[in-house]
Amino acid sequence: MDFSSSLVWGRTGAELSLPTLCADAECDHLIIGAGLAGLSAAYHILKKFGACRKVIVVDAHPLGSGASGRNSGMLGPGIGKQYHLLVKQYGDIKAREIFAHTLEALNYSTQLIRNEKLECDLVIGSQFKVSTNAANDRQLWLECEALTAAGFEIRTYDRQAIKGIVDSPVYLSALEYASTATVDPMKLVVSLAKEILAMGGEIYVNTCCARPQEHTVVANGHTLRFSRALLATNGFTPSLNRLRGRVIPISTSLMLSAPLLPSQRAQLGLQPNNAIIDVRRIFNYFRVTADNRLLFGGGSPFYSTENVLRRQRDGTQEAYKVYESLNGGMSKFLPQLANIRIEKVWSGTIGVTLDNFPVITRGQSSVDSMVGCCGHGLALSLAYGASYASWLEELSCSPELPWYRNSAPYLAPPALLPLASNSYIKFLRWADTFNGA
Ligand SMILES: Cc1cc2nc3c(=O)[nH]c(=O)nc-3n(C[C@H](O)[C@H](O)[C@H](O)COP(=O)(O)OP(=O)(O)OC[C@H]3O[C@@H](n4cnc5c(N)ncnc54)[C@H](O)[C@@H]3O)c2cc1C
């Protein structure tokens, strides 16, 4: 089993031979962070304005070292919390608007990948949200009722019917989001980077920015001047002394099996265009990859300390504990596959907020931001890049959505963050157990 967290998707950005910044530079748009959020913004700015705007993307590490090169590649709708809880908090109209926005982001992302022929093993299919016990089954049904009442097209499955989707002894019912997608996220990162370079954009890796000031930032000891900058540093944002205690760096993990044998595929029963996510607060999810492996994720998230971040970046070993936690989930939900060979285990860091909404700030200074997409950032990051470029052109107002904001709820001061975050995760796990998970 390979516990090293380098080369998780079997591909890196090294094939692009990207340079490191080694002189002062000026640009119209500086993008800090070359994950999918930053790359999508750069791509869309160049598409819209062409070579008349100079765009520079910088990343402190090699391409795809953040969450964008380490995630499970599942593009689906939804944000914040379950739909019926959104209705409870925001009312029918706003909840509908929030969810519709995420559906639009999903559709936009898949169209973008298709239309622009971004090579990333795109597969269109369905995401199934499954319940694992009586309490969360009730929540799932409330969610189904609320989504249906709001006019969203979803299908539901009872215990018997879900067996036709995936063979698990645990799942009680499911909700199907159709027209979702899966991708190889690292291929998507590389494809977007290639497009940016082809349109005349510049990408510098191993180029670490200090906290940006108005129209200027120091990176690797050089000064970068910009008209506007976009901070797309996700879970690493607190290291720039921004949103500390509000965007929390949390590690979440995945494991990848050896190619499945035909008999194992038959035992699993899952079609390669479908993905499963359970409805618990601390949940598991899985899908089959384009090369016929089981990708199984979730389990025990944990606070990303500097040591953890270094381990992820340097590709050094993940703790056996991570594997045990993922394997525990797999044994419970897919016991028939308990003996499959696991080849890789890795973790990545996401930016989490207490209300599970990102922080998108624009137009208040020369530094805009899009950070904290929690575990839902794929479709949103891609779509936000497009709306960011449109906003630059039209300078329109931000939509009235809860994540267009300067800040996020506060968890704890920096010294207490590891303890507070891990305690909060324990509390969520306890709440799942209390619900009979
Ligand atoms: C294991 C795992 C599974 C996931 N599964 C899914 C999924 O199935 N579906 C989904 O929608 N989302 C998923 N996510 C979340 C998704 O990956 C993220 O929301 C998304 O990739 C965020 O992209 P980003 O560009 O904002 O951040 P990142 O990809 O983290 O990019 C931020 C970049 O900023 C750079 N940076 C940081 N500090 C500096 C600095 N000072 N100077 C310059 N650069 C800097 C970092 O090196 C990094 O490359 C998952 C995440 C993980 C970890």
Short mmCIF file of C-alpha atoms and ligand atoms in Angstrom, two decimals:
data_model
loop_
_atom_site.label_atom_id
_atom_site.label_comp_id
_atom_site.label_asym_id
_atom_site.label_seq_id
_atom_site.Cartn_x
_atom_site.Cartn_y
_atom_site.Cartn_z
CA MET A 1 0.00 0.00 0.00
CA ASP A 2 1.33 3.44 -0.94
CA PHE A 3 0.76 5.91 1.87
CA SER A 4 2.78 8.65 0.21
CA SER A 5 0.61 11.57 -0.74
CA SER A 6 2.49 12.57 -3.88
CA LEU A 7 1.20 11.60 -7.31
CA VAL A 8 -2.22 10.80 -5.94
CA TRP A 9 -3.94 10.92 -9.33
CA GLY A 10 -0.98 9.48 -11.20
CA ARG A 11 -0.27 12.82 -12.85
CA THR A 12 1.37 16.10 -11.83
CA GLY A 13 1.77 19.58 -13.25
CA ALA A 14 5.49 18.88 -13.75
CA GLU A 15 4.81 18.14 -17.43
CA LEU A 16 4.17 21.86 -17.91
CA SER A 17 7.61 22.92 -16.56
CA LEU A 18 6.24 26.02 -14.90
CA PRO A 19 8.72 28.66 -13.77
CA THR A 20 9.21 30.24 -10.35
CA LEU A 21 8.93 34.02 -10.07
CA CYS A 22 12.43 35.47 -10.09
CA ALA A 23 11.90 39.22 -10.75
CA ASP A 24 9.45 41.99 -9.94
CA ALA A 25 6.40 42.00 -12.21
CA GLU A 26 3.24 43.98 -12.99
CA CYS A 27 -0.11 42.74 -14.19
CA ASP A 28 -3.75 43.65 -14.51
CA HIS A 29 -4.91 40.57 -12.63
CA LEU A 30 -2.96 38.63 -10.07
CA ILE A 31 -4.42 35.31 -9.00
CA ILE A 32 -2.96 33.95 -5.76
CA GLY A 33 -3.45 30.18 -5.64
CA ALA A 34 -3.40 27.85 -8.65
CA GLY A 35 -6.13 25.49 -7.53
CA LEU A 36 -9.33 25.15 -9.52
CA ALA A 37 -10.73 28.42 -8.14
CA GLY A 38 -7.68 30.46 -9.14
CA LEU A 39 -7.16 28.69 -12.46
CA SER A 40 -10.80 29.05 -13.43
CA ALA A 41 -10.71 32.79 -12.66
CA ALA A 42 -7.53 33.24 -14.74
CA TYR A 43 -8.96 31.17 -17.58
CA HIS A 44 -12.21 33.15 -17.72
CA ILE A 45 -10.49 36.55 -17.49
CA LEU A 46 -8.27 35.63 -20.44
CA LYS A 47 -11.24 34.24 -22.39
CA LYS A 48 -13.20 37.43 -21.84
CA PHE A 49 -10.51 40.06 -22.30
CA GLY A 50 -7.84 38.26 -24.31
CA ALA A 51 -4.28 39.49 -24.40
CA CYS A 52 -5.29 43.06 -23.53
CA ARG A 53 -5.26 42.07 -19.86
CA LYS A 54 -2.10 40.65 -18.37
CA VAL A 55 -2.92 37.78 -16.01
CA ILE A 56 -0.43 36.22 -13.61
CA VAL A 57 -1.21 33.17 -11.45
CA VAL A 58 1.15 32.33 -8.59
CA ASP A 59 1.18 29.32 -6.32
CA ALA A 60 3.35 28.68 -3.29
CA HIS A 61 3.76 25.03 -4.33
CA PRO A 62 3.71 22.83 -7.44
CA LEU A 63 0.49 22.83 -9.46
CA GLY A 64 -2.34 20.87 -7.86
CA SER A 65 -0.70 20.57 -4.42
CA GLY A 66 -3.82 21.89 -2.70
CA ALA A 67 -7.27 20.32 -2.51
CA SER A 68 -7.75 20.65 -6.28
CA GLY A 69 -5.21 17.94 -7.06
CA ARG A 70 -6.27 15.65 -4.22
CA ASN A 71 -10.04 15.51 -4.25
CA SER A 72 -12.48 12.82 -5.33
CA GLY A 73 -13.64 14.60 -8.47
CA MET A 74 -17.38 14.49 -7.79
CA LEU A 75 -19.34 17.48 -9.10
CA GLY A 76 -22.77 17.77 -7.56
CA PRO A 77 -25.31 20.30 -6.31
CA GLY A 78 -25.99 21.51 -2.78
CA ILE A 79 -24.24 23.72 -0.29
CA GLY A 80 -24.36 24.62 3.38
CA LYS A 81 -26.79 22.10 4.80
CA GLN A 82 -29.63 19.78 3.83
CA TYR A 83 -32.30 21.51 1.75
CA HIS A 84 -35.11 21.37 4.34
CA LEU A 85 -32.76 22.98 6.86
CA LEU A 86 -31.96 25.74 4.36
CA VAL A 87 -35.71 26.33 4.05
CA LYS A 88 -36.01 26.49 7.82
CA GLN A 89 -33.22 29.06 8.07
CA TYR A 90 -33.76 31.18 4.96
CA GLY A 91 -37.36 30.55 3.93
CA ASP A 92 -38.69 28.97 0.71
CA ILE A 93 -37.60 31.60 -1.80
CA LYS A 94 -34.03 32.10 -0.64
CA ALA A 95 -33.44 28.37 -0.11
CA ARG A 96 -34.64 27.75 -3.65
CA GLU A 97 -32.33 30.44 -4.97
CA ILE A 98 -29.34 28.98 -3.07
CA PHE A 99 -29.90 25.47 -4.34
CA ALA A 100 -30.69 26.61 -7.91
CA HIS A 101 -27.41 28.53 -7.89
CA THR A 102 -25.49 25.33 -7.12
CA LEU A 103 -27.35 23.48 -9.89
CA GLU A 104 -26.41 26.23 -12.33
CA ALA A 105 -22.78 25.98 -11.19
CA LEU A 106 -22.88 22.23 -11.82
CA ASN A 107 -24.39 22.63 -15.29
CA TYR A 108 -22.00 25.41 -16.17
CA SER A 109 -18.99 23.34 -15.11
CA THR A 110 -19.91 20.27 -17.11
CA GLN A 111 -20.70 22.39 -20.18
CA LEU A 112 -17.40 24.20 -19.83
CA ILE A 113 -15.46 20.93 -19.67
CA ARG A 114 -17.34 19.59 -22.68
CA ASN A 115 -17.35 22.72 -24.83
CA GLU A 116 -13.73 23.57 -24.22
CA LYS A 117 -12.71 19.90 -24.45
CA LEU A 118 -10.86 20.06 -21.13
CA GLU A 119 -9.36 16.60 -20.84
CA CYS A 120 -10.32 15.20 -17.41
CA ASP A 121 -12.21 11.89 -17.91
CA LEU A 122 -15.59 13.62 -17.55
CA VAL A 123 -18.43 11.16 -16.88
CA ILE A 124 -22.02 12.34 -16.52
CA GLY A 125 -24.14 10.31 -14.12
CA SER A 126 -25.99 10.59 -10.83
CA GLN A 127 -25.13 11.28 -7.24
CA PHE A 128 -27.07 9.26 -4.68
CA LYS A 129 -27.41 10.66 -1.19
CA VAL A 130 -28.09 7.67 1.07
CA SER A 131 -29.34 7.30 4.63
CA THR A 132 -27.61 5.00 7.08
CA ASN A 133 -30.01 4.82 10.04
CA ALA A 134 -33.58 5.61 11.06
CA ALA A 135 -32.81 9.14 12.26
CA ASN A 136 -30.93 10.34 9.21
CA ASP A 137 -33.41 8.46 7.01
CA ARG A 138 -36.10 10.74 8.42
CA GLN A 139 -33.93 13.77 7.63
CA LEU A 140 -33.36 12.51 4.09
CA TRP A 141 -37.10 12.16 3.53
CA LEU A 142 -37.71 15.67 4.87
CA GLU A 143 -35.10 16.87 2.42
CA CYS A 144 -36.75 14.98 -0.45
CA GLU A 145 -40.14 16.48 0.40
CA ALA A 146 -38.73 20.00 0.57
CA LEU A 147 -36.84 19.65 -2.72
CA THR A 148 -39.89 18.23 -4.45
CA ALA A 149 -42.14 20.96 -3.03
CA ALA A 150 -39.69 23.53 -4.38
CA GLY A 151 -40.02 21.99 -7.84
CA PHE A 152 -36.59 20.35 -8.11
CA GLU A 153 -36.56 17.10 -10.00
CA ILE A 154 -35.26 14.36 -7.78
CA ARG A 155 -35.95 10.65 -7.60
CA THR A 156 -36.18 8.71 -4.39
CA TYR A 157 -35.34 5.07 -3.69
CA ASP A 158 -36.46 2.85 -0.83
CA ARG A 159 -34.34 0.11 0.73
CA GLN A 160 -35.22 -2.39 -1.96
CA ALA A 161 -34.73 -0.02 -4.87
CA ILE A 162 -31.35 1.27 -3.64
CA LYS A 163 -30.05 -2.31 -3.94
CA GLY A 164 -30.33 -1.80 -7.70
CA ILE A 165 -27.85 1.09 -7.43
CA VAL A 166 -25.32 -0.27 -4.96
CA ASP A 167 -25.18 -3.39 -2.87
CA SER A 168 -24.88 -2.29 0.76
CA PRO A 169 -26.54 -3.95 3.77
CA VAL A 170 -26.80 -0.58 5.51
CA TYR A 171 -28.46 1.97 3.25
CA LEU A 172 -32.14 2.54 3.93
CA SER A 173 -33.11 4.96 1.19
CA ALA A 174 -31.66 7.36 -1.32
CA LEU A 175 -32.22 10.61 -3.11
CA GLU A 176 -30.89 10.90 -6.67
CA TYR A 177 -29.43 14.04 -8.16
CA ALA A 178 -29.28 13.40 -11.89
CA SER A 179 -26.84 14.98 -14.36
CA THR A 180 -23.99 15.18 -11.88
CA ALA A 181 -20.46 14.42 -13.02
CA THR A 182 -17.15 12.90 -12.07
CA VAL A 183 -13.70 13.93 -13.28
CA ASP A 184 -10.03 13.25 -12.72
CA PRO A 185 -9.37 16.51 -10.85
CA MET A 186 -5.62 16.61 -11.50
CA LYS A 187 -6.19 16.23 -15.24
CA LEU A 188 -8.65 19.12 -15.00
CA VAL A 189 -6.06 21.27 -13.20
CA VAL A 190 -3.45 20.52 -15.87
CA SER A 191 -5.92 21.12 -18.74
CA LEU A 192 -6.95 24.50 -17.36
CA ALA A 193 -3.32 25.50 -16.80
CA LYS A 194 -2.49 24.60 -20.42
CA GLU A 195 -5.37 26.74 -21.68
CA ILE A 196 -4.20 29.68 -19.58
CA LEU A 197 -0.68 29.41 -20.96
CA ALA A 198 -2.01 29.10 -24.52
CA MET A 199 -3.96 32.34 -24.07
CA GLY A 200 -0.86 34.20 -22.88
CA GLY A 201 -1.36 33.94 -19.12
CA GLU A 202 1.64 33.34 -16.87
CA ILE A 203 1.77 30.76 -14.08
CA TYR A 204 4.52 30.74 -11.47
CA VAL A 205 4.84 27.84 -9.03
CA ASN A 206 6.86 27.59 -5.82
CA THR A 207 6.12 31.30 -5.49
CA CYS A 208 4.78 32.10 -2.05
CA CYS A 209 2.92 35.38 -1.55
CA ALA A 210 2.92 37.31 1.68
CA ARG A 211 -0.32 38.94 2.80
CA PRO A 212 -1.38 41.14 -0.14
CA GLN A 213 -1.63 44.91 0.34
CA GLU A 214 -3.50 47.37 -1.88
CA HIS A 215 -2.21 46.81 -5.44
CA THR A 216 0.97 45.11 -4.32
CA VAL A 217 2.24 41.92 -2.80
CA VAL A 218 5.66 40.46 -2.08
CA ALA A 219 6.28 36.96 -3.44
CA ASN A 220 9.60 35.14 -3.08
CA GLY A 221 11.16 38.50 -2.19
CA HIS A 222 9.93 40.15 -5.42
CA THR A 223 7.25 42.78 -5.74
CA LEU A 224 4.16 42.03 -7.77
CA ARG A 225 1.99 45.02 -8.66
CA PHE A 226 -1.58 44.48 -9.81
CA SER A 227 -4.77 46.35 -10.61
CA ARG A 228 -6.87 43.62 -8.97
CA ALA A 229 -5.89 40.46 -7.15
CA LEU A 230 -7.96 37.39 -6.33
CA LEU A 231 -7.08 35.43 -3.25
CA ALA A 232 -7.86 31.78 -4.09
CA THR A 233 -5.92 30.15 -1.29
CA ASN A 234 -8.76 28.10 0.20
CA GLY A 235 -7.71 26.22 3.38
CA PHE A 236 -4.32 27.93 3.38
CA THR A 237 -5.82 31.43 3.72
CA PRO A 238 -5.15 31.70 7.49
CA SER A 239 -1.40 31.41 6.80
CA LEU A 240 -1.75 34.79 5.05
CA ASN A 241 -3.17 36.09 8.29
CA ARG A 242 -6.62 36.40 6.76
CA LEU A 243 -9.87 34.92 8.09
CA ARG A 244 -8.05 33.17 10.92
CA GLY A 245 -10.45 31.27 13.11
CA ARG A 246 -13.09 31.63 10.38
CA VAL A 247 -11.76 29.58 7.45
CA ILE A 248 -10.40 26.48 9.14
CA PRO A 249 -7.84 24.19 7.44
CA ILE A 250 -9.28 20.69 7.74
CA SER A 251 -7.79 17.51 6.29
CA THR A 252 -10.02 14.96 4.70
CA SER A 253 -8.89 11.67 3.19
CA LEU A 254 -9.33 9.20 0.36
CA MET A 255 -8.18 5.72 -0.54
CA LEU A 256 -7.92 4.09 -3.96
CA SER A 257 -8.11 0.38 -4.63
CA ALA A 258 -6.32 -1.72 -7.22
CA PRO A 259 -8.40 -2.23 -10.39
CA LEU A 260 -11.51 -4.18 -9.42
CA LEU A 261 -11.98 -7.71 -10.68
CA PRO A 262 -15.21 -8.39 -12.59
CA SER A 263 -16.46 -10.36 -9.58
CA GLN A 264 -15.75 -7.41 -7.26
CA ARG A 265 -17.54 -5.03 -9.63
CA ALA A 266 -20.52 -7.38 -9.61
CA GLN A 267 -20.48 -7.49 -5.80
CA LEU A 268 -20.38 -3.71 -5.61
CA GLY A 269 -23.14 -3.28 -8.16
CA LEU A 270 -22.28 0.41 -8.71
CA GLN A 271 -22.24 1.77 -12.27
CA PRO A 272 -19.15 3.85 -13.12
CA ASN A 273 -21.26 6.96 -13.73
CA ASN A 274 -22.82 6.92 -10.26
CA ALA A 275 -21.46 8.16 -6.94
CA ILE A 276 -22.65 7.51 -3.39
CA ILE A 277 -22.53 9.98 -0.49
CA ASP A 278 -24.07 9.26 2.88
CA VAL A 279 -26.11 11.83 4.70
CA ARG A 280 -24.27 11.90 8.05
CA ARG A 281 -22.43 14.98 9.29
CA ILE A 282 -19.14 13.06 9.18
CA PHE A 283 -19.80 11.00 6.12
CA ASN A 284 -18.31 8.52 3.65
CA TYR A 285 -18.58 8.58 -0.12
CA PHE A 286 -17.35 6.51 -3.03
CA ARG A 287 -17.32 5.96 -6.76
CA VAL A 288 -15.55 3.88 -9.39
CA THR A 289 -12.82 5.70 -11.36
CA ALA A 290 -12.31 5.71 -15.13
CA ASP A 291 -9.61 3.04 -14.67
CA ASN A 292 -12.00 0.81 -12.71
CA ARG A 293 -10.78 1.38 -9.14
CA LEU A 294 -12.87 2.03 -6.06
CA LEU A 295 -12.28 5.53 -4.69
CA PHE A 296 -13.51 5.65 -1.10
CA GLY A 297 -13.38 8.81 1.00
CA GLY A 298 -14.50 10.70 4.07
CA GLY A 299 -14.14 9.19 7.49
CA SER A 300 -12.27 11.15 10.11
CA PRO A 301 -11.44 14.75 9.16
CA PHE A 302 -8.83 16.48 11.33
CA TYR A 303 -7.29 19.92 11.82
CA SER A 304 -4.39 20.57 9.40
CA THR A 305 -1.43 21.72 11.43
CA GLU A 306 1.72 23.00 9.71
CA ASN A 307 3.17 19.48 10.06
CA VAL A 308 0.18 17.92 8.37
CA LEU A 309 0.32 20.46 5.53
CA ARG A 310 4.03 19.81 5.04
CA ARG A 311 3.40 16.07 4.94
CA GLN A 312 0.72 16.51 2.26
CA ARG A 313 2.89 18.81 0.17
CA ASP A 314 6.07 16.79 0.45
CA GLY A 315 4.32 13.55 -0.32
CA THR A 316 5.53 11.90 2.88
CA GLN A 317 3.57 9.15 4.53
CA GLU A 318 0.03 9.50 5.73
CA ALA A 319 -0.70 8.04 9.12
CA TYR A 320 -1.96 4.47 9.26
CA LYS A 321 -4.81 5.93 11.33
CA VAL A 322 -6.22 7.57 8.19
CA TYR A 323 -6.34 4.22 6.42
CA GLU A 324 -7.93 2.52 9.43
CA SER A 325 -10.68 5.09 9.56
CA LEU A 326 -11.45 4.80 5.83
CA ASN A 327 -11.25 1.04 5.97
CA GLY A 328 -13.65 1.04 8.93
CA GLY A 329 -16.17 2.92 6.78
CA MET A 330 -15.71 0.57 3.86
CA SER A 331 -16.10 -2.54 6.01
CA LYS A 332 -19.33 -1.17 7.38
CA PHE A 333 -20.94 0.00 4.15
CA LEU A 334 -19.39 -2.40 1.64
CA PRO A 335 -18.45 -5.47 3.71
CA GLN A 336 -18.33 -7.64 0.57
CA LEU A 337 -15.25 -5.65 -0.53
CA ALA A 338 -13.42 -5.81 2.80
CA ASN A 339 -10.58 -7.77 1.21
CA ILE A 340 -9.90 -5.64 -1.85
CA ARG A 341 -6.36 -4.39 -2.27
CA ILE A 342 -5.93 -0.72 -1.40
CA GLU A 343 -3.06 0.87 -3.30
CA LYS A 344 -3.09 4.49 -2.18
CA VAL A 345 -4.20 6.52 0.81
CA TRP A 346 -3.92 10.28 0.99
CA SER A 347 -5.35 13.43 2.57
CA GLY A 348 -5.88 16.98 1.36
CA THR A 349 -6.74 20.24 3.06
CA ILE A 350 -9.98 22.11 2.52
CA GLY A 351 -11.08 25.46 3.94
CA VAL A 352 -14.07 24.87 6.19
CA THR A 353 -16.41 27.47 7.66
CA LEU A 354 -18.80 26.85 10.53
CA ASP A 355 -21.86 27.43 8.34
CA ASN A 356 -20.37 25.51 5.39
CA PHE A 357 -20.64 28.50 3.05
CA PRO A 358 -17.59 29.95 1.28
CA VAL A 359 -16.39 33.51 1.63
CA ILE A 360 -16.56 35.41 -1.65
CA THR A 361 -15.60 39.05 -1.34
CA ARG A 362 -15.31 41.36 -4.30
CA GLY A 363 -14.92 45.00 -5.05
CA GLN A 364 -14.26 46.21 -1.53
CA SER A 365 -10.55 46.74 -2.06
CA SER A 366 -8.12 45.77 -4.82
CA VAL A 367 -7.97 42.26 -3.33
CA ASP A 368 -11.01 40.03 -3.90
CA SER A 369 -11.31 36.55 -2.45
CA MET A 370 -12.93 33.21 -3.06
CA VAL A 371 -12.07 30.80 -0.29
CA GLY A 372 -13.63 28.26 2.05
CA CYS A 373 -15.66 26.11 -0.32
CA CYS A 374 -15.61 23.26 2.22
CA GLY A 375 -16.10 19.91 0.49
CA HIS A 376 -18.23 21.26 -2.38
CA GLY A 377 -15.73 23.37 -4.23
CA LEU A 378 -15.38 21.71 -7.61
CA ALA A 379 -18.42 22.98 -9.48
CA LEU A 380 -18.57 26.20 -7.49
CA SER A 381 -14.90 27.04 -8.12
CA LEU A 382 -15.23 26.49 -11.87
CA ALA A 383 -18.42 28.51 -12.11
CA TYR A 384 -17.19 31.26 -9.84
CA GLY A 385 -14.23 31.85 -12.19
CA ALA A 386 -16.74 32.73 -14.92
CA SER A 387 -18.84 35.01 -12.74
CA TYR A 388 -15.69 36.72 -11.48
CA ALA A 389 -14.63 37.59 -15.05
CA SER A 390 -18.15 38.87 -15.87
CA TRP A 391 -18.14 40.92 -12.74
CA LEU A 392 -14.85 42.55 -13.78
CA GLU A 393 -16.44 43.56 -17.05
CA GLU A 394 -19.75 44.78 -15.78
CA LEU A 395 -18.91 45.69 -12.19
CA SER A 396 -22.36 44.41 -11.29
CA CYS A 397 -23.47 43.93 -7.69
CA SER A 398 -22.83 40.64 -5.94
CA PRO A 399 -25.83 38.30 -5.91
CA GLU A 400 -27.84 38.25 -2.68
CA LEU A 401 -26.45 34.91 -1.56
CA PRO A 402 -25.15 34.19 1.94
CA TRP A 403 -21.58 33.49 0.83
CA TYR A 404 -20.97 36.88 -0.79
CA ARG A 405 -19.51 38.33 2.39
CA ASN A 406 -16.32 39.62 4.01
CA SER A 407 -16.09 37.10 6.76
CA ALA A 408 -17.52 33.91 8.25
CA PRO A 409 -18.61 32.80 11.73
CA TYR A 410 -15.78 32.73 14.25
CA LEU A 411 -14.67 29.47 15.86
CA ALA A 412 -11.73 30.25 18.14
CA PRO A 413 -8.46 32.22 18.47
CA PRO A 414 -5.46 30.68 16.62
CA ALA A 415 -3.91 29.03 19.69
CA LEU A 416 -7.11 27.15 20.43
CA LEU A 417 -8.02 26.28 16.85
CA PRO A 418 -6.61 22.73 16.72
CA LEU A 419 -8.40 21.83 19.94
CA ALA A 420 -11.61 23.68 19.02
CA SER A 421 -11.71 22.18 15.51
CA ASN A 422 -11.03 18.62 16.60
CA SER A 423 -13.57 18.98 19.42
CA TYR A 424 -16.14 20.29 16.96
CA ILE A 425 -15.50 17.30 14.66
CA LYS A 426 -15.91 15.00 17.69
CA PHE A 427 -19.15 16.74 18.51
CA LEU A 428 -20.45 16.17 14.96
CA ARG A 429 -19.45 12.53 15.17
CA TRP A 430 -21.19 12.26 18.52
CA ALA A 431 -24.31 13.85 17.02
CA ASP A 432 -24.23 11.20 14.28
CA THR A 433 -23.86 8.46 16.89
CA PHE A 434 -26.61 9.99 19.01
CA ASN A 435 -28.77 9.73 15.89
CA GLY A 436 -27.93 6.04 15.77
CA ALA A 437 -25.35 6.15 12.92
C1 LIG B 1 -9.93 14.53 -0.09
C2 LIG B 1 -10.80 15.59 -0.70
C3 LIG B 1 -11.96 15.24 -1.40
C4 LIG B 1 -12.77 16.23 -1.97
N1 LIG B 1 -13.82 15.84 -2.75
C5 LIG B 1 -14.57 16.79 -3.38
C6 LIG B 1 -15.60 16.41 -4.27
O1 LIG B 1 -15.81 15.23 -4.57
N2 LIG B 1 -16.38 17.38 -4.82
C7 LIG B 1 -16.15 18.71 -4.57
O2 LIG B 1 -16.88 19.55 -5.09
N3 LIG B 1 -15.14 19.09 -3.76
C8 LIG B 1 -14.34 18.17 -3.18
N4 LIG B 1 -13.31 18.56 -2.37
C9 LIG B 1 -13.09 20.00 -2.19
C10 LIG B 1 -12.43 20.60 -3.41
O3 LIG B 1 -11.26 19.88 -3.72
C11 LIG B 1 -12.06 22.05 -3.10
O4 LIG B 1 -13.22 22.76 -2.69
C12 LIG B 1 -11.50 22.76 -4.32
O5 LIG B 1 -10.49 22.00 -4.95
C13 LIG B 1 -10.93 24.08 -3.84
O6 LIG B 1 -10.14 24.63 -4.86
P1 LIG B 1 -9.31 25.92 -4.50
O7 LIG B 1 -8.67 26.36 -5.75
O8 LIG B 1 -10.18 26.89 -3.78
O9 LIG B 1 -8.25 25.45 -3.41
P2 LIG B 1 -6.88 24.62 -3.53
O10 LIG B 1 -6.91 23.63 -4.60
O11 LIG B 1 -6.55 24.17 -2.15
O12 LIG B 1 -5.85 25.73 -4.00
C14 LIG B 1 -5.32 26.73 -3.16
C15 LIG B 1 -3.92 26.98 -3.65
O13 LIG B 1 -3.39 28.13 -2.98
C16 LIG B 1 -2.00 27.95 -2.86
N5 LIG B 1 -1.48 28.85 -1.84
C17 LIG B 1 -1.71 28.80 -0.52
N6 LIG B 1 -1.07 29.80 0.11
C18 LIG B 1 -0.42 30.50 -0.84
C19 LIG B 1 0.42 31.64 -0.83
N7 LIG B 1 0.73 32.26 0.31
N8 LIG B 1 0.93 32.11 -2.00
C20 LIG B 1 0.62 31.48 -3.18
N9 LIG B 1 -0.18 30.37 -3.24
C21 LIG B 1 -0.69 29.90 -2.10
C22 LIG B 1 -1.88 26.46 -2.47
O14 LIG B 1 -0.58 25.96 -2.72
C23 LIG B 1 -2.96 25.83 -3.33
O15 LIG B 1 -2.45 25.29 -4.55
C24 LIG B 1 -12.46 17.61 -1.79
C25 LIG B 1 -11.30 17.96 -1.11
C26 LIG B 1 -10.47 16.98 -0.58
C27 LIG B 1 -9.22 17.39 0.14
#
